[in-house]
């Protein structure tokens, strides 16, 4: 029983870290593009999607920004900026 509780707490902590990281990344990207944040929920979604896009993009291009937190943050912000620019382009069309 204790193992199940411990595993569940690990998932909760991982989700909280992902949400906080996503919020920071989304907020930075939205500030760069729009000048304002999009709101907590949208910043989290933008940050998580941007992290996936940035990670995939840099890996596909063979570019390594380093394995540390700063490299991951940079790749995630660049990915989130790309996602935001695509969404803005679709909205204008």
Short mmCIF file of C-alpha atoms in Angstrom, two decimals:
data_model
loop_
_atom_site.label_atom_id
_atom_site.label_comp_id
_atom_site.label_asym_id
_atom_site.label_seq_id
_atom_site.Cartn_x
_atom_site.Cartn_y
_atom_site.Cartn_z
CA UNK A 1 0.00 0.00 0.00
CA UNK A 2 2.79 2.44 0.86
CA UNK A 3 4.46 1.82 -2.51
CA UNK A 4 1.26 2.83 -4.29
CA UNK A 5 0.98 6.03 -2.29
CA UNK A 6 4.63 6.84 -2.97
CA UNK A 7 4.23 6.26 -6.70
CA UNK A 8 1.13 8.42 -6.73
CA UNK A 9 2.95 11.24 -4.96
CA UNK A 10 5.74 11.04 -7.55
CA UNK A 11 3.21 11.56 -10.31
CA UNK A 12 1.62 14.49 -8.48
CA UNK A 13 4.99 16.15 -7.94
CA UNK A 14 5.95 15.60 -11.58
CA UNK A 15 2.67 17.17 -12.74
CA UNK A 16 3.17 20.15 -10.43
CA UNK A 17 6.71 20.69 -11.72
CA UNK A 18 5.47 20.42 -15.31
CA UNK A 19 2.71 22.95 -14.62
CA UNK A 20 5.09 25.44 -12.99
CA UNK A 21 7.67 25.05 -15.78
CA UNK A 22 4.92 25.37 -18.40
CA UNK A 23 3.56 28.50 -16.72
CA UNK A 24 6.99 30.15 -16.69
CA UNK A 25 7.76 29.19 -20.30
CA UNK A 26 4.32 30.22 -21.54
CA UNK A 27 4.47 33.52 -19.69
CA UNK A 28 7.91 34.37 -21.09
CA UNK A 29 6.85 33.48 -24.65
CA UNK A 30 3.58 35.39 -24.44
CA UNK A 31 5.37 38.44 -23.00
CA UNK A 32 7.85 38.32 -25.90
CA UNK A 33 5.14 38.08 -28.57
CA UNK A 34 2.07 39.82 -27.11
CA UNK A 35 3.57 41.99 -24.38
CA UNK A 36 1.21 40.41 -21.84
CA UNK A 37 0.60 36.98 -20.38
CA UNK A 38 -2.26 34.85 -21.64
CA UNK A 39 -3.54 33.89 -18.22
CA UNK A 40 -2.30 31.07 -16.02
CA UNK A 41 -4.12 28.22 -17.76
CA UNK A 42 -3.19 29.25 -21.28
CA UNK A 43 0.40 30.00 -20.24
CA UNK A 44 0.70 26.48 -18.80
CA UNK A 45 -0.72 24.89 -21.96
CA UNK A 46 1.46 27.08 -24.20
CA UNK A 47 4.55 26.26 -22.14
CA UNK A 48 3.97 22.51 -22.22
CA UNK A 49 3.18 22.45 -25.95
CA UNK A 50 6.12 24.78 -26.61
CA UNK A 51 8.42 22.49 -24.65
CA UNK A 52 7.42 19.54 -26.80
CA UNK A 53 7.76 21.53 -30.04
CA UNK A 54 11.09 23.06 -29.02
CA UNK A 55 12.52 19.73 -27.88
CA UNK A 56 11.45 18.01 -31.09
CA UNK A 57 12.65 20.86 -33.30
CA UNK A 58 16.12 21.10 -31.80
CA UNK A 59 16.54 17.32 -31.76
CA UNK A 60 15.45 17.05 -35.41
CA UNK A 61 17.86 19.83 -36.38
CA UNK A 62 20.69 18.18 -34.44
CA UNK A 63 21.17 21.25 -32.25
CA UNK A 64 22.15 20.70 -28.63
CA UNK A 65 21.57 23.60 -26.25
CA UNK A 66 23.06 21.69 -23.34
CA UNK A 67 21.54 19.25 -20.93
CA UNK A 68 20.95 21.72 -18.13
CA UNK A 69 17.92 23.66 -17.03
CA UNK A 70 18.93 26.77 -18.99
CA UNK A 71 19.20 24.88 -22.29
CA UNK A 72 15.85 23.22 -21.71
CA UNK A 73 14.24 26.52 -20.79
CA UNK A 74 15.65 28.19 -23.91
CA UNK A 75 14.43 25.39 -26.19
CA UNK A 76 11.00 25.45 -24.54
CA UNK A 77 10.65 29.23 -24.87
CA UNK A 78 11.69 29.12 -28.54
CA UNK A 79 9.18 26.32 -29.14
CA UNK A 80 6.43 28.27 -27.36
CA UNK A 81 7.23 31.40 -29.39
CA UNK A 82 6.94 29.35 -32.59
CA UNK A 83 3.60 27.91 -31.45
CA UNK A 84 2.32 31.38 -30.59
CA UNK A 85 3.39 32.78 -33.96
CA UNK A 86 1.66 29.91 -35.76
CA UNK A 87 -1.54 30.46 -33.76
CA UNK A 88 -1.45 34.21 -34.47
CA UNK A 89 -0.93 33.50 -38.17
CA UNK A 90 -3.89 31.10 -38.25
CA UNK A 91 -6.12 33.60 -36.43
CA UNK A 92 -5.28 36.34 -38.96
CA UNK A 93 -6.03 34.07 -41.92
#
